Short mmCIF file of C-alpha atoms and ligand atoms in Angstrom, two decimals:
data_model
loop_
_atom_site.label_atom_id
_atom_site.label_comp_id
_atom_site.label_asym_id
_atom_site.label_seq_id
_atom_site.Cartn_x
_atom_site.Cartn_y
_atom_site.Cartn_z
CA MET A 1 0.00 0.00 0.00
CA LYS A 2 1.47 3.37 -1.00
CA PHE A 3 0.94 6.63 0.83
CA LYS A 4 1.88 10.13 -0.25
CA ASN A 5 2.80 12.36 2.60
CA CYS A 6 1.08 15.68 2.40
CA ILE A 7 3.31 18.55 3.53
CA VAL A 8 0.60 21.00 4.46
CA ALA A 9 -1.89 20.28 7.20
CA PHE A 10 -5.23 21.90 6.53
CA GLY A 11 -7.02 23.14 9.58
CA ALA A 12 -10.19 24.95 10.46
CA VAL A 13 -10.92 26.47 13.84
CA LEU A 14 -14.19 25.33 15.33
CA THR A 15 -15.55 27.36 18.20
CA LEU A 16 -17.47 25.19 20.59
CA SER A 17 -20.36 26.50 22.62
CA ALA A 18 -18.32 26.24 25.82
CA ALA A 19 -15.62 28.44 24.24
CA TYR A 20 -13.05 25.69 23.89
CA PRO A 21 -11.42 26.36 20.49
CA VAL A 22 -10.65 23.14 18.64
CA GLN A 23 -8.71 22.71 15.40
CA ALA A 24 -10.35 20.11 13.19
CA VAL A 25 -7.58 18.61 11.09
CA ASP A 26 -8.16 17.45 7.54
CA GLN A 27 -6.31 14.41 6.23
CA HIS A 28 -2.52 14.52 6.53
CA VAL A 29 -2.06 11.49 4.36
CA ALA A 30 -3.31 10.98 0.82
CA PRO A 31 -5.60 8.02 0.15
CA PRO A 32 -4.03 4.85 -1.23
CA GLU A 33 -3.50 4.94 -4.99
CA ASP A 34 -5.21 1.65 -5.60
CA PRO A 35 -8.05 1.39 -3.09
CA SER A 36 -9.73 -1.98 -3.01
CA THR A 37 -12.98 -2.11 -4.94
CA LYS A 38 -14.32 -5.10 -3.02
CA THR A 39 -17.34 -4.55 -0.80
CA ALA A 40 -17.57 -5.88 2.74
CA LYS A 41 -20.64 -7.78 3.89
CA ASN A 42 -19.93 -7.58 7.62
CA VAL A 43 -18.44 -4.99 9.96
CA ILE A 44 -17.08 -5.84 13.40
CA PHE A 45 -16.46 -2.58 15.24
CA LEU A 46 -14.44 -2.99 18.44
CA VAL A 47 -14.22 -0.15 20.97
CA PRO A 48 -11.57 -0.30 23.73
CA ASP A 49 -13.13 2.37 25.97
CA GLY A 50 -10.47 4.75 27.32
CA PHE A 51 -7.58 3.36 25.22
CA SER A 52 -4.91 5.52 23.60
CA GLN A 53 -1.39 5.22 22.19
CA SER A 54 0.03 5.03 25.73
CA TYR A 55 -2.14 2.01 26.46
CA ALA A 56 -1.00 0.44 23.18
CA SER A 57 2.66 0.92 24.19
CA SER A 58 2.22 -0.21 27.80
CA TYR A 59 0.19 -3.22 26.77
CA ARG A 60 2.87 -4.28 24.28
CA LEU A 61 5.35 -4.27 27.19
CA TYR A 62 2.88 -6.01 29.51
CA LYS A 63 2.11 -8.83 27.08
CA GLU A 64 4.69 -11.61 27.38
CA ASP A 65 3.62 -14.00 24.62
CA GLY A 66 3.98 -12.25 21.28
CA LEU A 67 2.55 -9.01 19.96
CA PRO A 68 -0.98 -7.70 20.43
CA ILE A 69 -3.07 -8.87 17.46
CA TRP A 70 -3.36 -5.31 16.04
CA ASP A 71 0.45 -5.07 15.90
CA GLU A 72 0.91 -8.61 14.62
CA LYS A 73 -1.53 -7.94 11.76
CA ARG A 74 -0.20 -4.39 11.15
CA MET A 75 -3.63 -2.88 11.53
CA LEU A 76 -2.71 0.70 12.51
CA ARG A 77 -4.25 3.16 10.02
CA GLY A 78 -4.15 6.60 11.66
CA GLY A 79 -5.36 8.80 14.49
CA VAL A 80 -8.81 10.04 15.46
CA GLN A 81 -9.82 13.36 17.02
CA THR A 82 -12.28 12.83 19.84
CA TYR A 83 -13.58 16.26 20.96
CA SER A 84 -17.33 16.62 21.48
CA ALA A 85 -19.71 19.39 20.36
CA ASP A 86 -19.28 21.32 23.61
CA ARG A 87 -15.96 20.16 25.11
CA ALA A 88 -12.36 19.66 24.02
CA ILE A 89 -12.45 16.53 26.18
CA THR A 90 -15.32 14.21 25.38
CA ASP A 91 -17.18 11.72 27.51
CA SER A 92 -18.23 8.27 26.30
CA ALA A 93 -21.80 9.35 25.48
CA ALA A 94 -20.85 12.10 23.03
CA ALA A 95 -17.95 10.07 21.60
CA ALA A 96 -20.06 6.95 21.06
CA THR A 97 -22.80 9.04 19.46
CA ALA A 98 -20.19 10.37 17.00
CA LEU A 99 -18.82 6.89 16.28
CA ALA A 100 -22.33 5.45 15.86
CA SER A 101 -23.90 8.24 13.82
CA GLY A 102 -21.26 10.65 12.50
CA LYS A 103 -22.79 13.49 14.53
CA LYS A 104 -21.02 15.44 17.28
CA THR A 105 -23.13 16.05 20.36
CA ASN A 106 -22.72 17.48 23.86
CA ASN A 107 -21.13 15.46 26.64
CA GLY A 108 -23.68 13.31 28.42
CA MET A 109 -26.14 13.11 25.49
CA VAL A 110 -26.84 9.74 23.85
CA GLY A 111 -28.04 9.35 20.26
CA LEU A 112 -29.25 12.95 19.99
CA THR A 113 -27.79 16.05 18.34
CA PRO A 114 -27.14 19.01 20.70
CA ASP A 115 -30.58 20.41 19.76
CA GLY A 116 -32.28 17.12 20.61
CA LYS A 117 -32.81 15.49 17.19
CA GLU A 118 -32.57 11.70 17.07
CA VAL A 119 -29.60 10.50 15.01
CA THR A 120 -29.48 7.59 12.56
CA THR A 121 -26.88 5.02 13.67
CA MET A 122 -24.83 2.25 12.08
CA VAL A 123 -27.34 -0.19 13.59
CA ASP A 124 -30.22 1.54 11.75
CA VAL A 125 -28.35 1.73 8.44
CA ALA A 126 -27.21 -1.91 8.62
CA LYS A 127 -30.75 -3.08 9.40
CA GLN A 128 -32.18 -1.03 6.51
CA HIS A 129 -29.94 -3.13 4.29
CA GLY A 130 -31.17 -6.43 5.70
CA LYS A 131 -28.21 -7.10 7.97
CA ARG A 132 -28.34 -8.47 11.50
CA THR A 133 -27.06 -6.16 14.22
CA GLY A 134 -25.53 -6.75 17.64
CA LEU A 135 -24.09 -4.89 20.63
CA VAL A 136 -21.72 -6.53 23.15
CA ALA A 137 -20.17 -4.95 26.27
CA THR A 138 -18.59 -5.89 29.60
CA SER A 139 -20.39 -3.01 31.35
CA THR A 140 -24.16 -3.00 31.67
CA ILE A 141 -25.56 -3.10 28.13
CA THR A 142 -27.28 0.21 29.01
CA HIS A 143 -23.93 2.01 29.39
CA ALA A 144 -23.14 4.98 27.13
CA THR A 145 -21.21 3.21 24.36
CA PRO A 146 -23.70 0.45 23.45
CA ALA A 147 -26.60 2.82 24.22
CA ALA A 148 -25.47 5.33 21.59
CA PHE A 149 -25.93 2.76 18.81
CA ALA A 150 -29.61 2.10 19.54
CA THR A 151 -31.19 4.62 21.92
CA HIS A 152 -31.85 8.36 22.20
CA VAL A 153 -31.78 10.04 25.64
CA GLN A 154 -30.80 13.46 26.97
CA SER A 155 -28.64 11.96 29.74
CA ARG A 156 -26.50 8.83 29.71
CA ASN A 157 -27.64 8.23 33.29
CA GLU A 158 -31.19 7.34 32.17
CA TYR A 159 -30.28 3.65 32.32
CA LEU A 160 -33.83 2.39 32.86
CA GLU A 161 -35.13 4.32 29.85
CA ILE A 162 -32.14 3.10 27.80
CA ALA A 163 -33.05 -0.52 28.70
CA ASN A 164 -36.63 0.19 27.61
CA GLN A 165 -35.52 1.65 24.27
CA LEU A 166 -33.01 -1.16 23.63
CA VAL A 167 -35.68 -3.85 23.97
CA HIS A 168 -38.16 -1.92 21.82
CA ASN A 169 -35.69 -0.99 19.07
CA GLU A 170 -36.63 -3.24 16.15
CA ASN A 171 -33.30 -2.64 14.44
CA VAL A 172 -31.37 -4.53 17.15
CA ASP A 173 -31.02 -8.32 16.97
CA LEU A 174 -28.49 -9.17 19.68
CA LEU A 175 -27.56 -7.65 23.05
CA PHE A 176 -24.86 -9.22 25.28
CA GLY A 177 -23.58 -7.65 28.50
CA GLY A 178 -24.47 -6.96 32.12
CA GLY A 179 -27.34 -4.98 33.64
CA ARG A 180 -30.05 -7.59 34.31
CA HIS A 181 -31.45 -5.51 37.19
CA GLU A 182 -32.21 -2.61 34.87
CA PHE A 183 -34.51 -4.87 32.84
CA MET A 184 -36.40 -6.28 35.84
CA PRO A 185 -39.16 -4.79 38.05
CA SER A 186 -38.43 -4.05 41.70
CA GLU A 187 -40.88 -6.80 42.77
CA LYS A 188 -38.49 -9.30 41.20
CA GLY A 189 -35.36 -7.75 42.71
CA GLY A 190 -34.72 -5.38 39.79
CA LEU A 191 -34.44 -1.60 39.63
CA ARG A 192 -37.54 -0.79 37.56
CA LYS A 193 -40.29 1.09 39.39
CA ASP A 194 -42.57 1.10 36.32
CA GLY A 195 -43.48 -2.56 36.86
CA GLN A 196 -42.14 -3.58 33.45
CA ASN A 197 -40.28 -6.86 33.06
CA LEU A 198 -38.26 -6.07 29.96
CA ILE A 199 -36.82 -9.59 29.79
CA GLU A 200 -40.38 -10.90 29.32
CA LYS A 201 -41.12 -8.06 26.88
CA ALA A 202 -38.02 -9.01 24.90
CA LYS A 203 -39.16 -12.65 24.71
CA GLU A 204 -42.59 -11.49 23.49
CA SER A 205 -40.94 -9.52 20.70
CA GLY A 206 -38.96 -12.48 19.43
CA TYR A 207 -35.82 -12.58 21.58
CA GLY A 208 -34.27 -15.75 22.92
CA TYR A 209 -32.95 -15.09 26.43
CA ILE A 210 -29.75 -16.39 28.06
CA GLU A 211 -27.93 -15.47 31.27
CA THR A 212 -25.17 -17.98 32.05
CA VAL A 213 -21.92 -19.09 30.43
CA ASN A 214 -23.53 -22.48 29.82
CA ASP A 215 -26.53 -20.83 28.11
CA LEU A 216 -24.11 -18.87 25.94
CA GLU A 217 -22.14 -21.95 24.90
CA THR A 218 -25.11 -24.24 24.27
CA TRP A 219 -27.93 -21.97 23.05
CA SER A 220 -29.66 -23.50 20.04
CA GLY A 221 -33.04 -21.76 19.95
CA ASP A 222 -34.92 -20.85 16.77
CA GLU A 223 -35.32 -17.19 17.71
CA GLN A 224 -33.96 -14.61 15.28
CA ARG A 225 -32.94 -12.26 18.13
CA LEU A 226 -30.91 -12.94 21.26
CA LEU A 227 -30.67 -11.14 24.62
CA GLY A 228 -27.84 -12.20 26.96
CA LEU A 229 -27.68 -10.52 30.38
CA PHE A 230 -24.85 -12.20 32.28
CA ALA A 231 -24.75 -10.12 35.49
CA ASP A 232 -27.12 -8.03 37.61
CA GLU A 233 -24.85 -5.02 37.14
CA ALA A 234 -21.63 -4.76 35.10
CA LEU A 235 -19.59 -7.93 34.57
CA GLN A 236 -16.78 -8.34 37.10
CA PRO A 237 -13.35 -6.96 36.15
CA VAL A 238 -11.25 -9.62 34.40
CA LEU A 239 -8.97 -9.80 37.48
CA GLU A 240 -11.89 -10.98 39.60
CA ARG A 241 -14.40 -12.47 37.15
CA GLY A 242 -14.26 -16.21 37.79
CA GLN A 243 -16.03 -18.84 35.68
CA GLU A 244 -19.65 -17.81 36.17
CA GLU A 245 -19.50 -14.83 33.79
CA PRO A 246 -18.32 -15.04 30.16
CA SER A 247 -15.21 -13.40 28.74
CA LEU A 248 -15.48 -10.73 26.05
CA ALA A 249 -13.97 -13.22 23.59
CA GLU A 250 -16.65 -15.82 24.44
CA MET A 251 -19.42 -13.26 23.95
CA THR A 252 -17.83 -12.10 20.68
CA THR A 253 -17.53 -15.69 19.40
CA GLN A 254 -21.20 -16.46 20.03
CA ALA A 255 -22.34 -13.07 18.73
CA ILE A 256 -20.52 -13.70 15.44
CA ASN A 257 -21.94 -17.25 15.25
CA PHE A 258 -25.44 -15.88 15.71
CA LEU A 259 -25.22 -12.82 13.47
CA SER A 260 -23.37 -14.53 10.60
CA GLN A 261 -26.34 -16.84 9.98
CA GLU A 262 -27.91 -13.92 8.09
CA GLU A 263 -27.07 -14.15 4.39
CA ALA A 264 -27.08 -10.33 4.00
CA GLY A 265 -24.34 -9.96 6.63
CA PHE A 266 -24.13 -8.14 9.95
CA PHE A 267 -22.90 -5.16 11.97
CA LEU A 268 -21.48 -5.98 15.41
CA MET A 269 -20.19 -3.50 18.00
CA VAL A 270 -18.00 -4.99 20.76
CA GLU A 271 -16.88 -2.82 23.67
CA GLY A 272 -14.05 -3.51 26.11
CA SER A 273 -15.90 -1.31 28.58
CA GLN A 274 -13.69 -1.51 31.63
CA ILE A 275 -10.32 -0.44 30.20
CA ASP A 276 -11.74 3.03 30.92
CA TRP A 277 -12.60 2.09 34.51
CA GLY A 278 -9.03 0.95 35.15
CA GLY A 279 -7.91 4.31 33.74
CA HIS A 280 -10.28 6.32 35.95
CA ASP A 281 -8.97 4.40 38.97
CA ASN A 282 -5.33 4.89 37.81
CA ASP A 283 -5.13 1.12 38.27
CA ALA A 284 -2.59 -0.18 35.75
CA ALA A 285 -3.20 -3.86 36.54
CA TYR A 286 -6.96 -3.39 36.02
CA ALA A 287 -6.36 -1.57 32.72
CA MET A 288 -3.82 -4.07 31.35
CA THR A 289 -5.88 -7.16 32.19
CA GLU A 290 -8.90 -5.58 30.48
CA MET A 291 -6.64 -4.86 27.48
CA ALA A 292 -5.64 -8.54 27.37
CA GLU A 293 -9.29 -9.57 27.29
CA PHE A 294 -9.94 -7.05 24.51
CA ASP A 295 -6.95 -8.39 22.55
CA ASP A 296 -8.50 -11.89 22.76
CA ALA A 297 -11.83 -10.56 21.46
CA VAL A 298 -10.10 -8.86 18.52
CA LYS A 299 -8.38 -12.19 17.78
CA VAL A 300 -11.80 -13.85 17.52
CA ALA A 301 -12.88 -11.16 15.04
CA VAL A 302 -9.67 -11.47 13.01
CA ASP A 303 -9.99 -15.27 12.82
CA PHE A 304 -13.52 -14.81 11.48
CA ALA A 305 -12.39 -12.19 8.94
CA ASP A 306 -9.55 -14.46 7.76
CA THR A 307 -11.95 -17.29 6.92
CA ASN A 308 -14.95 -15.21 5.88
CA GLU A 309 -13.05 -12.75 3.62
CA GLU A 310 -16.04 -10.37 3.38
CA THR A 311 -15.51 -8.67 6.72
CA LEU A 312 -14.13 -5.30 7.82
CA ILE A 313 -12.74 -4.94 11.34
CA VAL A 314 -12.35 -1.45 12.83
CA ILE A 315 -10.88 -0.74 16.26
CA VAL A 316 -10.96 2.71 17.81
CA ALA A 317 -11.37 4.08 21.31
CA ASP A 318 -13.87 6.78 22.21
CA HIS A 319 -11.20 8.78 24.11
CA ASP A 320 -8.17 8.37 26.37
CA THR A 321 -8.66 7.90 30.09
CA GLY A 322 -6.11 8.76 32.78
CA GLY A 323 -3.42 10.41 30.66
CA MET A 324 -1.13 7.42 31.05
CA ALA A 325 2.63 7.90 30.63
CA VAL A 326 5.06 5.07 29.89
CA HIS A 327 8.15 5.10 32.16
CA ALA A 328 9.22 1.48 31.80
CA THR A 329 12.69 0.47 33.04
CA ASP A 330 14.21 -2.91 33.89
CA LYS A 331 13.26 -2.32 37.52
CA ALA A 332 9.77 -0.97 36.88
CA HIS A 333 8.13 -2.66 33.93
CA PRO A 334 4.50 -3.25 32.90
CA SER A 335 5.11 -7.03 32.65
CA MET A 336 5.48 -7.00 36.46
CA LEU A 337 1.73 -6.37 36.68
CA HIS A 338 1.18 -10.08 36.01
CA GLY A 339 1.92 -10.54 39.73
CA VAL A 340 -1.03 -8.36 40.78
CA LYS A 341 -3.98 -10.51 41.84
CA ALA A 342 -6.85 -8.02 42.20
CA THR A 343 -7.99 -4.48 41.47
CA GLY A 344 -6.74 -1.79 43.85
CA GLY A 345 -10.23 -1.44 45.29
CA THR A 346 -10.35 -5.10 46.27
CA ILE A 347 -6.80 -5.07 47.66
CA ALA A 348 -7.65 -1.98 49.75
CA SER A 349 -10.75 -3.72 51.12
CA LYS A 350 -8.52 -6.46 52.61
CA VAL A 351 -6.45 -3.96 54.64
CA LYS A 352 -7.49 -3.54 58.29
CA LYS A 353 -8.40 -0.05 59.51
CA ASN A 354 -5.36 0.02 61.84
CA PHE A 355 -3.09 -1.10 58.93
CA SER A 356 -1.79 -4.03 61.01
CA ASN A 357 -1.87 -6.37 57.97
CA LEU A 358 -0.92 -3.74 55.36
CA LYS A 359 2.50 -5.11 54.39
CA LYS A 360 1.31 -8.71 54.25
CA VAL A 361 -1.75 -7.90 52.12
CA LEU A 362 0.33 -5.85 49.67
CA GLU A 363 3.00 -8.54 49.34
CA ASP A 364 0.39 -11.29 48.93
CA GLN A 365 -1.68 -9.38 46.41
CA THR A 366 0.97 -7.65 44.29
CA ASN A 367 4.25 -9.63 44.34
CA PHE A 368 6.07 -6.29 44.72
CA LYS A 369 8.34 -5.42 47.68
CA TRP A 370 7.04 -2.63 49.93
CA ASP A 371 9.50 -0.67 52.12
CA SER A 372 8.64 1.33 55.23
CA SER A 373 8.65 4.72 53.48
CA GLU A 374 6.14 3.41 50.93
CA LEU A 375 3.92 2.02 53.67
CA LYS A 376 4.12 5.40 55.43
CA ARG A 377 3.15 7.22 52.22
CA LEU A 378 0.14 4.94 51.87
CA LYS A 379 -0.98 5.31 55.48
CA LYS A 380 -0.85 9.10 55.19
CA SER A 381 -2.69 9.30 51.88
CA LYS A 382 -6.07 11.05 51.69
CA ASP A 383 -7.39 8.51 49.18
CA PHE A 384 -5.89 5.14 50.08
CA THR A 385 -7.10 3.20 47.02
CA LEU A 386 -6.02 5.87 44.53
CA GLU A 387 -2.59 6.18 46.17
CA LEU A 388 -2.21 2.39 46.19
CA ASN A 389 -3.15 2.19 42.50
CA ARG A 390 -0.68 4.92 41.59
CA MET A 391 2.10 3.25 43.60
CA ILE A 392 1.47 -0.15 41.99
CA SER A 393 1.45 1.60 38.60
CA GLU A 394 4.77 3.36 39.38
CA LYS A 395 6.31 0.02 40.34
CA ALA A 396 5.33 -1.16 36.85
CA GLY A 397 6.65 1.92 35.02
CA ILE A 398 3.25 3.50 34.42
CA ALA A 399 2.24 7.01 35.56
CA TRP A 400 -1.05 8.89 35.33
CA THR A 401 -1.91 12.56 34.97
CA THR A 402 -5.63 12.57 35.78
CA THR A 403 -8.49 10.40 36.98
CA GLY A 404 -10.61 11.78 34.13
CA HIS A 405 -10.46 11.62 30.34
CA THR A 406 -7.93 13.48 28.20
CA GLY A 407 -8.13 15.07 24.75
CA VAL A 408 -5.34 13.20 22.93
CA ASP A 409 -6.08 11.67 19.55
CA VAL A 410 -6.61 7.92 19.69
CA PRO A 411 -5.19 5.35 17.24
CA LEU A 412 -7.50 3.69 14.72
CA TYR A 413 -6.85 0.17 13.48
CA ALA A 414 -8.59 -1.54 10.58
CA TYR A 415 -8.30 -4.93 8.92
CA GLY A 416 -9.97 -6.80 6.09
CA VAL A 417 -12.19 -5.56 3.28
CA GLY A 418 -12.28 -1.75 3.12
CA ALA A 419 -9.53 -1.20 5.71
CA ASP A 420 -7.74 1.16 3.32
CA LEU A 421 -10.65 3.63 3.49
CA PHE A 422 -9.19 4.64 6.88
CA TYR A 423 -5.96 6.66 6.85
CA GLY A 424 -4.24 9.69 8.36
CA THR A 425 -5.82 12.03 10.86
CA MET A 426 -9.55 11.40 11.03
CA ASN A 427 -12.40 12.76 13.11
CA ASN A 428 -14.59 10.40 15.14
CA THR A 429 -17.52 11.56 12.98
CA ASP A 430 -15.78 10.10 9.88
CA VAL A 431 -15.84 6.55 11.21
CA PRO A 432 -19.45 5.39 10.56
CA GLY A 433 -19.46 6.90 7.05
CA LYS A 434 -16.32 4.96 6.18
CA MET A 435 -17.73 1.75 7.67
CA SER A 436 -20.91 2.08 5.60
CA GLU A 437 -18.84 2.97 2.52
CA ALA A 438 -16.94 -0.29 3.02
CA LEU A 439 -20.31 -2.07 3.11
CA GLY A 440 -21.25 -0.37 -0.16
CA ILE A 441 -24.20 1.39 1.45
CA SER A 442 -24.95 5.03 2.18
CA GLY A 443 -26.74 6.51 5.13
CA PHE A 444 -24.55 9.20 6.65
ZN1 ZN B 1 -14.66 7.20 31.22
#
């Protein structure tokens, strides 16, 4: 593939309503000279929530058995600007709305333009062309990223309304994730005060329903739609998940099996939801183990694309979380995080209030050595868990600059049919248009 480097960067200043000036960059790199003319039938869109170039670099150091699949397959295509309609630093709701629909919106809004108009999403466009559609996440399935592909609400926190809209959206065929309680009435132990049992409603509108790993592996119903709610709330972090909840790769495998039965093809969105949560917590072990699970899910998608040969895979984060910096040395290296047995929150919960077992818990749970000055620093900290997470991260050569999101561009990876449509510096609003172009359909 040949690229011409363009010397001049074209820019236009956008003034956002909150007075954060943002430069929207046009393409730095010319398109390939011989773009493929083949059309994809399927798109698998994988979103590592909160991931950026720093995560890519740290994870490469963390991983001990070969390269991440996106490096092995040389999938990197360019960078994506993530700003929202009203902020230089986006949240997941606005970013996912842009990735789903090509429309910028304000932080917090899901599937609506800033003035409240409902957007058309990749799910809608794929369904209009006879394809099956699916959304998979390790958060609740009502969380901002999956929600933006199939619901329209003013606030991402309207989880119960999002659940309602998900079940009633006729363009959706498959939903896998957590959040069972948001679909169930309070009389049955759920969170709904409106008396609705959305799991029953889903069954009435043609969904098969599953909720265990065994269900997921053995389901053989005739239904043309499938709802899988594998936890009452979000799935457990990978570090603490156990056997009773599925991995992202298992959910992705079964989602592809189900969706690929449709002759016209499918659109599948898969989110590694909790990479972002590790970032917010400044918990490097949490973030890296979630990355490993995401890597496995991408591998499932790549294996399918290699045999199917009519599939486009696109990977892009919604934004960076935590402002991670890579400080790896021989003495402090991300691979050392393999010795950490739990998230910082869980480790902290094992420490007695008088700190009498502090050293023992830390040595048991992290495999790092802890000297008296470090223990003192921890005991004096205002936020014990955050300080612990930052210290574990430092011991692994990873530093953080914030517990929020940052505004850095995020890398975009693509593979398979139509991958060469993605190149250079892109905007998050470009992504759905390019995915539908690869499918040979319009809609954005
Ligand atoms: Zn976040």
